[in-house]
Amino acid sequence: MGMISETGFGWLTPVLSYLMACVGGALGLRATLRAVHAPDRHSRRNWLISAAIAIGTGIWTMHFVAMLGFAVVGTQVRYNVPLTLLSLIVAIVVVGVGVFVVAHGDGKPSALLGGGLATGFGVAAMHYIGMSAVHIDGVIHYADWEVGASVVIATVAATAALWASLTIHNPLASLGASLVMGIAVSAMHYTGMAAVRVLVDPGAPPPSGATAMDFIFPLTVGLGSYLFLTAAYVGLSDTGRSAQLGAPASPDASAAAPAPAAAPAARRPLAEEPTR
């Protein structure tokens, strides 16, 4: 068995990956709130897509920022580029499915459960697709019960995130929910990583693929910058409620107010008969 380390850069990667998950979750919550108050179907769809991209990108970025600290004694670690990109696409698509199912489910528990299950299994699939992109001098396999636990955590975290995105509107509550989401996503990742077992083969040829610094680091920095900048934009943009501030404060009262009495019609003077 090869010795595995998750903290190749100390506590930098766990802390930074947690922040990425929190930023993605917070951005997704706020974007979903914009969708709830969107004035039309087109705007609502765009905000839901933004929420899916934010949450999916945040989860993926969390995973691969954490993987920057992944190291195995006695072998180099390389990454398959197409599989790594596929894991990003899977993360965004499955979160999008979950967000749209819940948003169009009118708050039904069945819609929340279906969206949570789809998103949870999709997030777990993203994790293990990303892990299948890892190449070493040897073989990677997994312990069954840790894999099962990571899937359960992913499903519960995804369901809680979808529920929070539709029910929590207060900014401070959304911040708290994003912190909890970051803990849940990080717990899913590190539980999945606890399932990893490595058998190093010193006589194997060097692994093929890109190094973390050559490929994953620039990509995660780019996506992380996107999350922070978009989060700033969404945080400073209108929630959609202020559009209602220009409306009458109590439309019912104005409707109930008596209408002003109509002015009496002016009497038309009688035409004088012509004298003969």
PDB file of C-alpha atoms in Angstrom:
ATOM      1  CA  MET A   1       0.000   0.000   0.000  1.00  0.00           C
ATOM      2  CA  GLY A   2       1.252   3.456  -0.884  1.00  0.00           C
ATOM      3  CA  MET A   3       1.270   6.251   1.663  1.00  0.00           C
ATOM      4  CA  ILE A   4      -1.272   8.959   0.742  1.00  0.00           C
ATOM      5  CA  SER A   5      -1.182  12.613   1.787  1.00  0.00           C
ATOM      6  CA  GLU A   6      -4.041  15.104   1.418  1.00  0.00           C
ATOM      7  CA  THR A   7      -2.086  18.086   2.718  1.00  0.00           C
ATOM      8  CA  GLY A   8       0.852  18.409   0.349  1.00  0.00           C
ATOM      9  CA  PHE A   9       0.726  22.188   0.875  1.00  0.00           C
ATOM     10  CA  GLY A  10      -0.196  22.048   4.542  1.00  0.00           C
ATOM     11  CA  TRP A  11      -3.612  23.417   5.507  1.00  0.00           C
ATOM     12  CA  LEU A  12      -3.678  25.812   2.563  1.00  0.00           C
ATOM     13  CA  THR A  13      -5.533  23.484   0.189  1.00  0.00           C
ATOM     14  CA  PRO A  14      -8.211  22.269   2.677  1.00  0.00           C
ATOM     15  CA  VAL A  15      -8.983  25.828   3.776  1.00  0.00           C
ATOM     16  CA  LEU A  16      -8.960  27.269   0.261  1.00  0.00           C
ATOM     17  CA  SER A  17     -11.093  24.414  -1.092  1.00  0.00           C
ATOM     18  CA  TYR A  18     -13.621  24.995   1.687  1.00  0.00           C
ATOM     19  CA  LEU A  19     -13.783  28.689   0.777  1.00  0.00           C
ATOM     20  CA  MET A  20     -14.421  27.747  -2.873  1.00  0.00           C
ATOM     21  CA  ALA A  21     -17.329  25.527  -1.845  1.00  0.00           C
ATOM     22  CA  CYS A  22     -18.764  28.306   0.341  1.00  0.00           C
ATOM     23  CA  VAL A  23     -18.490  30.933  -2.398  1.00  0.00           C
ATOM     24  CA  GLY A  24     -20.121  28.640  -4.946  1.00  0.00           C
ATOM     25  CA  GLY A  25     -22.919  27.786  -2.526  1.00  0.00           C
ATOM     26  CA  ALA A  26     -23.543  31.409  -1.558  1.00  0.00           C
ATOM     27  CA  LEU A  27     -23.604  32.494  -5.181  1.00  0.00           C
ATOM     28  CA  GLY A  28     -25.991  29.683  -6.087  1.00  0.00           C
ATOM     29  CA  LEU A  29     -28.348  30.606  -3.245  1.00  0.00           C
ATOM     30  CA  ARG A  30     -28.437  34.257  -4.247  1.00  0.00           C
ATOM     31  CA  ALA A  31     -28.889  33.454  -7.944  1.00  0.00           C
ATOM     32  CA  THR A  32     -31.813  31.166  -7.096  1.00  0.00           C
ATOM     33  CA  LEU A  33     -33.321  33.965  -5.038  1.00  0.00           C
ATOM     34  CA  ARG A  34     -33.099  36.212  -8.101  1.00  0.00           C
ATOM     35  CA  ALA A  35     -34.895  33.493 -10.062  1.00  0.00           C
ATOM     36  CA  VAL A  36     -37.722  33.414  -7.513  1.00  0.00           C
ATOM     37  CA  HIS A  37     -38.291  37.164  -7.964  1.00  0.00           C
ATOM     38  CA  ALA A  38     -37.570  37.261 -11.691  1.00  0.00           C
ATOM     39  CA  PRO A  39     -40.148  39.322 -13.608  1.00  0.00           C
ATOM     40  CA  ASP A  40     -40.492  36.842 -16.478  1.00  0.00           C
ATOM     41  CA  ARG A  41     -39.758  33.272 -17.514  1.00  0.00           C
ATOM     42  CA  HIS A  42     -36.692  34.212 -19.541  1.00  0.00           C
ATOM     43  CA  SER A  43     -35.009  35.954 -16.606  1.00  0.00           C
ATOM     44  CA  ARG A  44     -35.938  33.110 -14.288  1.00  0.00           C
ATOM     45  CA  ARG A  45     -34.316  30.564 -16.598  1.00  0.00           C
ATOM     46  CA  ASN A  46     -31.133  32.624 -16.863  1.00  0.00           C
ATOM     47  CA  TRP A  47     -30.842  32.982 -13.096  1.00  0.00           C
ATOM     48  CA  LEU A  48     -31.385  29.238 -12.599  1.00  0.00           C
ATOM     49  CA  ILE A  49     -28.645  28.502 -15.128  1.00  0.00           C
ATOM     50  CA  SER A  50     -26.381  30.910 -13.242  1.00  0.00           C
ATOM     51  CA  ALA A  51     -27.186  29.117  -9.992  1.00  0.00           C
ATOM     52  CA  ALA A  52     -26.352  25.729 -11.531  1.00  0.00           C
ATOM     53  CA  ILE A  53     -23.050  27.011 -12.924  1.00  0.00           C
ATOM     54  CA  ALA A  54     -22.142  28.623  -9.599  1.00  0.00           C
ATOM     55  CA  ILE A  55     -22.900  25.602  -7.416  1.00  0.00           C
ATOM     56  CA  GLY A  56     -21.464  23.088  -9.885  1.00  0.00           C
ATOM     57  CA  THR A  57     -18.316  25.133 -10.440  1.00  0.00           C
ATOM     58  CA  GLY A  58     -17.925  25.687  -6.710  1.00  0.00           C
ATOM     59  CA  ILE A  59     -18.143  21.951  -5.989  1.00  0.00           C
ATOM     60  CA  TRP A  60     -15.743  21.071  -8.791  1.00  0.00           C
ATOM     61  CA  THR A  61     -13.271  23.799  -7.804  1.00  0.00           C
ATOM     62  CA  MET A  62     -13.418  22.643  -4.201  1.00  0.00           C
ATOM     63  CA  HIS A  63     -12.573  19.102  -5.307  1.00  0.00           C
ATOM     64  CA  PHE A  64      -9.587  19.983  -7.438  1.00  0.00           C
ATOM     65  CA  VAL A  65      -8.189  22.662  -5.143  1.00  0.00           C
ATOM     66  CA  ALA A  66      -8.146  19.940  -2.507  1.00  0.00           C
ATOM     67  CA  MET A  67      -6.513  17.584  -5.035  1.00  0.00           C
ATOM     68  CA  LEU A  68      -3.608  20.024  -5.372  1.00  0.00           C
ATOM     69  CA  GLY A  69      -2.520  18.696  -1.986  1.00  0.00           C
ATOM     70  CA  PHE A  70      -2.946  15.047  -2.996  1.00  0.00           C
ATOM     71  CA  ALA A  71       0.336  13.114  -3.107  1.00  0.00           C
ATOM     72  CA  VAL A  72       1.371   9.466  -3.041  1.00  0.00           C
ATOM     73  CA  VAL A  73       4.754   8.413  -1.696  1.00  0.00           C
ATOM     74  CA  GLY A  74       6.835   6.637  -4.330  1.00  0.00           C
ATOM     75  CA  THR A  75       5.003   7.825  -7.443  1.00  0.00           C
ATOM     76  CA  GLN A  76       4.182  10.876  -9.472  1.00  0.00           C
ATOM     77  CA  VAL A  77       0.546  12.005  -9.853  1.00  0.00           C
ATOM     78  CA  ARG A  78      -0.795  12.990 -13.261  1.00  0.00           C
ATOM     79  CA  TYR A  79      -4.269  13.890 -14.559  1.00  0.00           C
ATOM     80  CA  ASN A  80      -6.172  12.922 -17.687  1.00  0.00           C
ATOM     81  CA  VAL A  81      -7.314  16.252 -19.158  1.00  0.00           C
ATOM     82  CA  PRO A  82     -10.522  15.126 -20.979  1.00  0.00           C
ATOM     83  CA  LEU A  83     -11.807  13.221 -17.933  1.00  0.00           C
ATOM     84  CA  THR A  84     -11.063  16.185 -15.691  1.00  0.00           C
ATOM     85  CA  LEU A  85     -13.060  18.493 -17.954  1.00  0.00           C
ATOM     86  CA  LEU A  86     -15.856  15.905 -18.172  1.00  0.00           C
ATOM     87  CA  SER A  87     -16.141  15.934 -14.389  1.00  0.00           C
ATOM     88  CA  LEU A  88     -16.659  19.724 -14.513  1.00  0.00           C
ATOM     89  CA  ILE A  89     -19.410  19.379 -17.123  1.00  0.00           C
ATOM     90  CA  VAL A  90     -21.099  16.622 -15.095  1.00  0.00           C
ATOM     91  CA  ALA A  91     -21.059  18.798 -11.973  1.00  0.00           C
ATOM     92  CA  ILE A  92     -22.742  21.725 -13.741  1.00  0.00           C
ATOM     93  CA  VAL A  93     -25.302  19.612 -15.610  1.00  0.00           C
ATOM     94  CA  VAL A  94     -26.483  17.535 -12.656  1.00  0.00           C
ATOM     95  CA  VAL A  95     -26.779  20.565 -10.389  1.00  0.00           C
ATOM     96  CA  GLY A  96     -28.733  22.264 -13.185  1.00  0.00           C
ATOM     97  CA  VAL A  97     -31.130  19.312 -13.349  1.00  0.00           C
ATOM     98  CA  GLY A  98     -31.666  19.453  -9.608  1.00  0.00           C
ATOM     99  CA  VAL A  99     -32.188  23.230  -9.541  1.00  0.00           C
ATOM    100  CA  PHE A 100     -34.716  23.169 -12.389  1.00  0.00           C
ATOM    101  CA  VAL A 101     -36.626  20.185 -10.939  1.00  0.00           C
ATOM    102  CA  VAL A 102     -36.978  21.867  -7.566  1.00  0.00           C
ATOM    103  CA  ALA A 103     -37.672  25.349  -8.943  1.00  0.00           C
ATOM    104  CA  HIS A 104     -40.486  24.062 -11.150  1.00  0.00           C
ATOM    105  CA  GLY A 105     -41.846  21.651  -8.569  1.00  0.00           C
ATOM    106  CA  ASP A 106     -43.894  24.293  -6.725  1.00  0.00           C
ATOM    107  CA  GLY A 107     -42.209  23.370  -3.431  1.00  0.00           C
ATOM    108  CA  LYS A 108     -43.461  19.776  -3.482  1.00  0.00           C
ATOM    109  CA  PRO A 109     -41.451  17.367  -1.289  1.00  0.00           C
ATOM    110  CA  SER A 110     -41.313  14.866  -4.159  1.00  0.00           C
ATOM    111  CA  ALA A 111     -39.645  17.472  -6.399  1.00  0.00           C
ATOM    112  CA  LEU A 112     -37.141  18.342  -3.652  1.00  0.00           C
ATOM    113  CA  LEU A 113     -36.361  14.672  -3.052  1.00  0.00           C
ATOM    114  CA  GLY A 114     -36.002  13.930  -6.771  1.00  0.00           C
ATOM    115  CA  GLY A 115     -33.810  16.958  -7.373  1.00  0.00           C
ATOM    116  CA  GLY A 116     -31.694  16.160  -4.314  1.00  0.00           C
ATOM    117  CA  LEU A 117     -31.163  12.543  -5.333  1.00  0.00           C
ATOM    118  CA  ALA A 118     -30.266  13.481  -8.905  1.00  0.00           C
ATOM    119  CA  THR A 119     -27.876  16.186  -7.782  1.00  0.00           C
ATOM    120  CA  GLY A 120     -26.338  14.079  -5.000  1.00  0.00           C
ATOM    121  CA  PHE A 121     -25.589  11.129  -7.243  1.00  0.00           C
ATOM    122  CA  GLY A 122     -24.328  13.523  -9.898  1.00  0.00           C
ATOM    123  CA  VAL A 123     -21.955  15.245  -7.469  1.00  0.00           C
ATOM    124  CA  ALA A 124     -20.662  11.851  -6.357  1.00  0.00           C
ATOM    125  CA  ALA A 125     -20.231  10.903 -10.023  1.00  0.00           C
ATOM    126  CA  MET A 126     -18.285  14.129 -10.565  1.00  0.00           C
ATOM    127  CA  HIS A 127     -15.979  13.199  -7.694  1.00  0.00           C
ATOM    128  CA  TYR A 128     -15.246   9.699  -8.916  1.00  0.00           C
ATOM    129  CA  ILE A 129     -14.937  10.747 -12.565  1.00  0.00           C
ATOM    130  CA  GLY A 130     -12.372  13.265 -11.372  1.00  0.00           C
ATOM    131  CA  MET A 131     -10.617  10.530  -9.402  1.00  0.00           C
ATOM    132  CA  SER A 132     -10.593   8.250 -12.444  1.00  0.00           C
ATOM    133  CA  ALA A 133      -8.574  10.991 -14.161  1.00  0.00           C
ATOM    134  CA  VAL A 134      -5.754  10.457 -11.638  1.00  0.00           C
ATOM    135  CA  HIS A 135      -2.816   8.426 -12.996  1.00  0.00           C
ATOM    136  CA  ILE A 136      -0.061   7.002 -10.798  1.00  0.00           C
ATOM    137  CA  ASP A 137       2.644   4.312 -10.953  1.00  0.00           C
ATOM    138  CA  GLY A 138       0.283   1.658  -9.691  1.00  0.00           C
ATOM    139  CA  VAL A 139      -3.392   0.970  -9.082  1.00  0.00           C
ATOM    140  CA  ILE A 140      -6.080   2.954  -7.250  1.00  0.00           C
ATOM    141  CA  HIS A 141      -9.064   1.196  -5.713  1.00  0.00           C
ATOM    142  CA  TYR A 142     -11.677   2.110  -3.098  1.00  0.00           C
ATOM    143  CA  ALA A 143     -13.127   0.851   0.164  1.00  0.00           C
ATOM    144  CA  ASP A 144     -16.825   0.176  -0.281  1.00  0.00           C
ATOM    145  CA  TRP A 145     -18.258   1.646   2.894  1.00  0.00           C
ATOM    146  CA  GLU A 146     -16.445   4.981   2.553  1.00  0.00           C
ATOM    147  CA  VAL A 147     -17.697   5.258  -1.023  1.00  0.00           C
ATOM    148  CA  GLY A 148     -21.262   4.602   0.159  1.00  0.00           C
ATOM    149  CA  ALA A 149     -20.880   7.155   2.944  1.00  0.00           C
ATOM    150  CA  SER A 150     -19.623   9.785   0.509  1.00  0.00           C
ATOM    151  CA  VAL A 151     -22.644   9.219  -1.765  1.00  0.00           C
ATOM    152  CA  VAL A 152     -25.017   9.583   1.199  1.00  0.00           C
ATOM    153  CA  ILE A 153     -23.296  12.787   2.305  1.00  0.00           C
ATOM    154  CA  ALA A 154     -23.445  14.153  -1.255  1.00  0.00           C
ATOM    155  CA  THR A 155     -27.176  13.407  -1.511  1.00  0.00           C
ATOM    156  CA  VAL A 156     -28.009  14.953   1.864  1.00  0.00           C
ATOM    157  CA  ALA A 157     -25.847  18.002   1.101  1.00  0.00           C
ATOM    158  CA  ALA A 158     -27.427  18.464  -2.329  1.00  0.00           C
ATOM    159  CA  THR A 159     -30.971  18.159  -0.957  1.00  0.00           C
ATOM    160  CA  ALA A 160     -30.219  20.642   1.826  1.00  0.00           C
ATOM    161  CA  ALA A 161     -28.669  23.055  -0.669  1.00  0.00           C
ATOM    162  CA  LEU A 162     -31.696  22.900  -2.975  1.00  0.00           C
ATOM    163  CA  TRP A 163     -34.073  23.360  -0.050  1.00  0.00           C
ATOM    164  CA  ALA A 164     -32.082  26.336   1.225  1.00  0.00           C
ATOM    165  CA  SER A 165     -31.977  27.909  -2.231  1.00  0.00           C
ATOM    166  CA  LEU A 166     -35.780  28.114  -2.306  1.00  0.00           C
ATOM    167  CA  THR A 167     -36.618  28.858   1.319  1.00  0.00           C
ATOM    168  CA  ILE A 168     -33.822  31.088   2.686  1.00  0.00           C
ATOM    169  CA  HIS A 169     -34.109  34.689   1.516  1.00  0.00           C
ATOM    170  CA  ASN A 170     -32.396  36.589   4.321  1.00  0.00           C
ATOM    171  CA  PRO A 171     -28.789  37.506   3.392  1.00  0.00           C
ATOM    172  CA  LEU A 172     -27.365  36.517   6.787  1.00  0.00           C
ATOM    173  CA  ALA A 173     -29.239  33.224   6.733  1.00  0.00           C
ATOM    174  CA  SER A 174     -27.964  32.597   3.207  1.00  0.00           C
ATOM    175  CA  LEU A 175     -24.418  33.214   4.428  1.00  0.00           C
ATOM    176  CA  GLY A 176     -24.887  30.704   7.225  1.00  0.00           C
ATOM    177  CA  ALA A 177     -26.377  28.177   4.803  1.00  0.00           C
ATOM    178  CA  SER A 178     -23.413  28.577   2.430  1.00  0.00           C
ATOM    179  CA  LEU A 179     -20.986  27.902   5.301  1.00  0.00           C
ATOM    180  CA  VAL A 180     -22.876  24.720   6.151  1.00  0.00           C
ATOM    181  CA  MET A 181     -22.912  23.727   2.475  1.00  0.00           C
ATOM    182  CA  GLY A 182     -19.139  24.208   2.354  1.00  0.00           C
ATOM    183  CA  ILE A 183     -18.736  21.861   5.318  1.00  0.00           C
ATOM    184  CA  ALA A 184     -21.003  19.263   3.694  1.00  0.00           C
ATOM    185  CA  VAL A 185     -19.222  19.382   0.324  1.00  0.00           C
ATOM    186  CA  SER A 186     -15.812  19.175   1.999  1.00  0.00           C
ATOM    187  CA  ALA A 187     -17.003  16.266   4.126  1.00  0.00           C
ATOM    188  CA  MET A 188     -18.176  14.457   0.999  1.00  0.00           C
ATOM    189  CA  HIS A 189     -14.812  15.000  -0.702  1.00  0.00           C
ATOM    190  CA  TYR A 190     -12.626  13.898   2.167  1.00  0.00           C
ATOM    191  CA  THR A 191     -14.863  10.923   2.950  1.00  0.00           C
ATOM    192  CA  GLY A 192     -14.459   9.852  -0.668  1.00  0.00           C
ATOM    193  CA  MET A 193     -10.710  10.382  -0.417  1.00  0.00           C
ATOM    194  CA  ALA A 194     -10.624   8.258   2.743  1.00  0.00           C
ATOM    195  CA  ALA A 195     -11.888   5.403   0.568  1.00  0.00           C
ATOM    196  CA  VAL A 196      -8.800   5.585  -1.673  1.00  0.00           C
ATOM    197  CA  ARG A 197      -6.373   2.698  -1.497  1.00  0.00           C
ATOM    198  CA  VAL A 198      -3.180   2.825  -3.560  1.00  0.00           C
ATOM    199  CA  LEU A 199      -0.926  -0.042  -4.597  1.00  0.00           C
ATOM    200  CA  VAL A 200       2.327   1.428  -5.932  1.00  0.00           C
ATOM    201  CA  ASP A 201       4.258  -0.463  -8.590  1.00  0.00           C
ATOM    202  CA  PRO A 202       7.830   0.920  -8.712  1.00  0.00           C
ATOM    203  CA  GLY A 203       8.516  -0.918 -11.966  1.00  0.00           C
ATOM    204  CA  ALA A 204       5.557   0.615 -13.808  1.00  0.00           C
ATOM    205  CA  PRO A 205       6.201   3.190 -16.548  1.00  0.00           C
ATOM    206  CA  PRO A 206       5.804   6.854 -15.560  1.00  0.00           C
ATOM    207  CA  PRO A 207       2.145   7.940 -15.544  1.00  0.00           C
ATOM    208  CA  SER A 208       0.875   9.937 -18.478  1.00  0.00           C
ATOM    209  CA  GLY A 209      -1.110  13.148 -18.312  1.00  0.00           C
ATOM    210  CA  ALA A 210      -0.774  16.695 -17.044  1.00  0.00           C
ATOM    211  CA  THR A 211       0.585  17.719 -13.673  1.00  0.00           C
ATOM    212  CA  ALA A 212      -1.616  19.540 -11.212  1.00  0.00           C
ATOM    213  CA  MET A 213       0.359  22.731 -11.627  1.00  0.00           C
ATOM    214  CA  ASP A 214       0.346  22.565 -15.429  1.00  0.00           C
ATOM    215  CA  PHE A 215      -3.389  22.102 -15.817  1.00  0.00           C
ATOM    216  CA  ILE A 216      -5.516  22.006 -12.672  1.00  0.00           C
ATOM    217  CA  PHE A 217      -3.956  24.969 -10.908  1.00  0.00           C
ATOM    218  CA  PRO A 218      -4.557  27.497 -13.755  1.00  0.00           C
ATOM    219  CA  LEU A 219      -8.087  26.162 -14.282  1.00  0.00           C
ATOM    220  CA  THR A 220      -9.045  26.310 -10.620  1.00  0.00           C
ATOM    221  CA  VAL A 221      -7.596  29.805 -10.298  1.00  0.00           C
ATOM    222  CA  GLY A 222      -9.635  30.926 -13.313  1.00  0.00           C
ATOM    223  CA  LEU A 223     -12.854  29.344 -12.033  1.00  0.00           C
ATOM    224  CA  GLY A 224     -12.209  30.639  -8.533  1.00  0.00           C
ATOM    225  CA  SER A 225     -11.781  34.161  -9.878  1.00  0.00           C
ATOM    226  CA  TYR A 226     -15.026  33.752 -11.818  1.00  0.00           C
ATOM    227  CA  LEU A 227     -16.830  32.710  -8.639  1.00  0.00           C
ATOM    228  CA  PHE A 228     -15.538  35.630  -6.602  1.00  0.00           C
ATOM    229  CA  LEU A 229     -16.257  38.238  -9.283  1.00  0.00           C
ATOM    230  CA  THR A 230     -19.708  36.864 -10.055  1.00  0.00           C
ATOM    231  CA  ALA A 231     -20.477  36.640  -6.358  1.00  0.00           C
ATOM    232  CA  ALA A 232     -19.597  40.307  -5.989  1.00  0.00           C
ATOM    233  CA  TYR A 233     -21.852  41.201  -8.927  1.00  0.00           C
ATOM    234  CA  VAL A 234     -24.793  39.168  -7.622  1.00  0.00           C
ATOM    235  CA  GLY A 235     -24.302  40.472  -4.109  1.00  0.00           C
ATOM    236  CA  LEU A 236     -24.440  44.073  -5.312  1.00  0.00           C
ATOM    237  CA  SER A 237     -27.265  43.579  -7.819  1.00  0.00           C
ATOM    238  CA  ASP A 238     -30.937  44.056  -7.142  1.00  0.00           C
ATOM    239  CA  THR A 239     -32.687  41.155  -5.446  1.00  0.00           C
ATOM    240  CA  GLY A 240     -35.772  41.661  -7.560  1.00  0.00           C
ATOM    241  CA  ARG A 241     -37.829  42.834  -4.621  1.00  0.00           C
ATOM    242  CA  SER A 242     -36.893  46.458  -4.988  1.00  0.00           C
ATOM    243  CA  ALA A 243     -38.712  46.485  -8.287  1.00  0.00           C
ATOM    244  CA  GLN A 244     -41.804  46.121  -6.227  1.00  0.00           C
ATOM    245  CA  LEU A 245     -40.998  49.234  -4.184  1.00  0.00           C
ATOM    246  CA  GLY A 246     -42.216  51.505  -6.927  1.00  0.00           C
ATOM    247  CA  ALA A 247     -45.625  49.893  -6.796  1.00  0.00           C
ATOM    248  CA  PRO A 248     -48.328  51.320  -4.495  1.00  0.00           C
ATOM    249  CA  ALA A 249     -47.719  50.351  -0.907  1.00  0.00           C
ATOM    250  CA  SER A 250     -51.267  49.054  -0.488  1.00  0.00           C
ATOM    251  CA  PRO A 251     -52.957  48.490  -3.825  1.00  0.00           C
ATOM    252  CA  ASP A 252     -56.029  47.096  -2.133  1.00  0.00           C
ATOM    253  CA  ALA A 253     -56.489  50.297  -0.189  1.00  0.00           C
ATOM    254  CA  SER A 254     -56.172  52.402  -3.266  1.00  0.00           C
ATOM    255  CA  ALA A 255     -58.668  50.200  -5.021  1.00  0.00           C
ATOM    256  CA  ALA A 256     -61.054  50.505  -2.106  1.00  0.00           C
ATOM    257  CA  ALA A 257     -60.873  54.312  -1.967  1.00  0.00           C
ATOM    258  CA  PRO A 258     -64.035  55.929  -3.252  1.00  0.00           C
ATOM    259  CA  ALA A 259     -63.748  57.340  -6.723  1.00  0.00           C
ATOM    260  CA  PRO A 260     -64.239  61.090  -7.002  1.00  0.00           C
ATOM    261  CA  ALA A 261     -67.765  62.065  -7.911  1.00  0.00           C
ATOM    262  CA  ALA A 262     -68.238  62.750 -11.565  1.00  0.00           C
ATOM    263  CA  ALA A 263     -68.821  66.344 -12.431  1.00  0.00           C
ATOM    264  CA  PRO A 264     -72.428  66.957 -13.475  1.00  0.00           C
ATOM    265  CA  ALA A 265     -72.845  67.223 -17.164  1.00  0.00           C
ATOM    266  CA  ALA A 266     -73.316  70.761 -18.340  1.00  0.00           C
ATOM    267  CA  ARG A 267     -76.803  71.463 -19.536  1.00  0.00           C
ATOM    268  CA  ARG A 268     -76.930  72.231 -23.181  1.00  0.00           C
ATOM    269  CA  PRO A 269     -78.757  75.487 -23.824  1.00  0.00           C
ATOM    270  CA  LEU A 270     -81.968  75.077 -25.694  1.00  0.00           C
ATOM    271  CA  ALA A 271     -81.835  76.282 -29.228  1.00  0.00           C
ATOM    272  CA  GLU A 272     -84.112  79.205 -29.857  1.00  0.00           C
ATOM    273  CA  GLU A 273     -86.779  78.677 -32.390  1.00  0.00           C
ATOM    274  CA  PRO A 274     -86.451  80.921 -35.371  1.00  0.00           C
ATOM    275  CA  THR A 275     -89.042  83.613 -35.574  1.00  0.00           C
ATOM    276  CA  ARG A 276     -91.203  83.703 -38.586  1.00  0.00           C
TER     277      ARG A 276
END
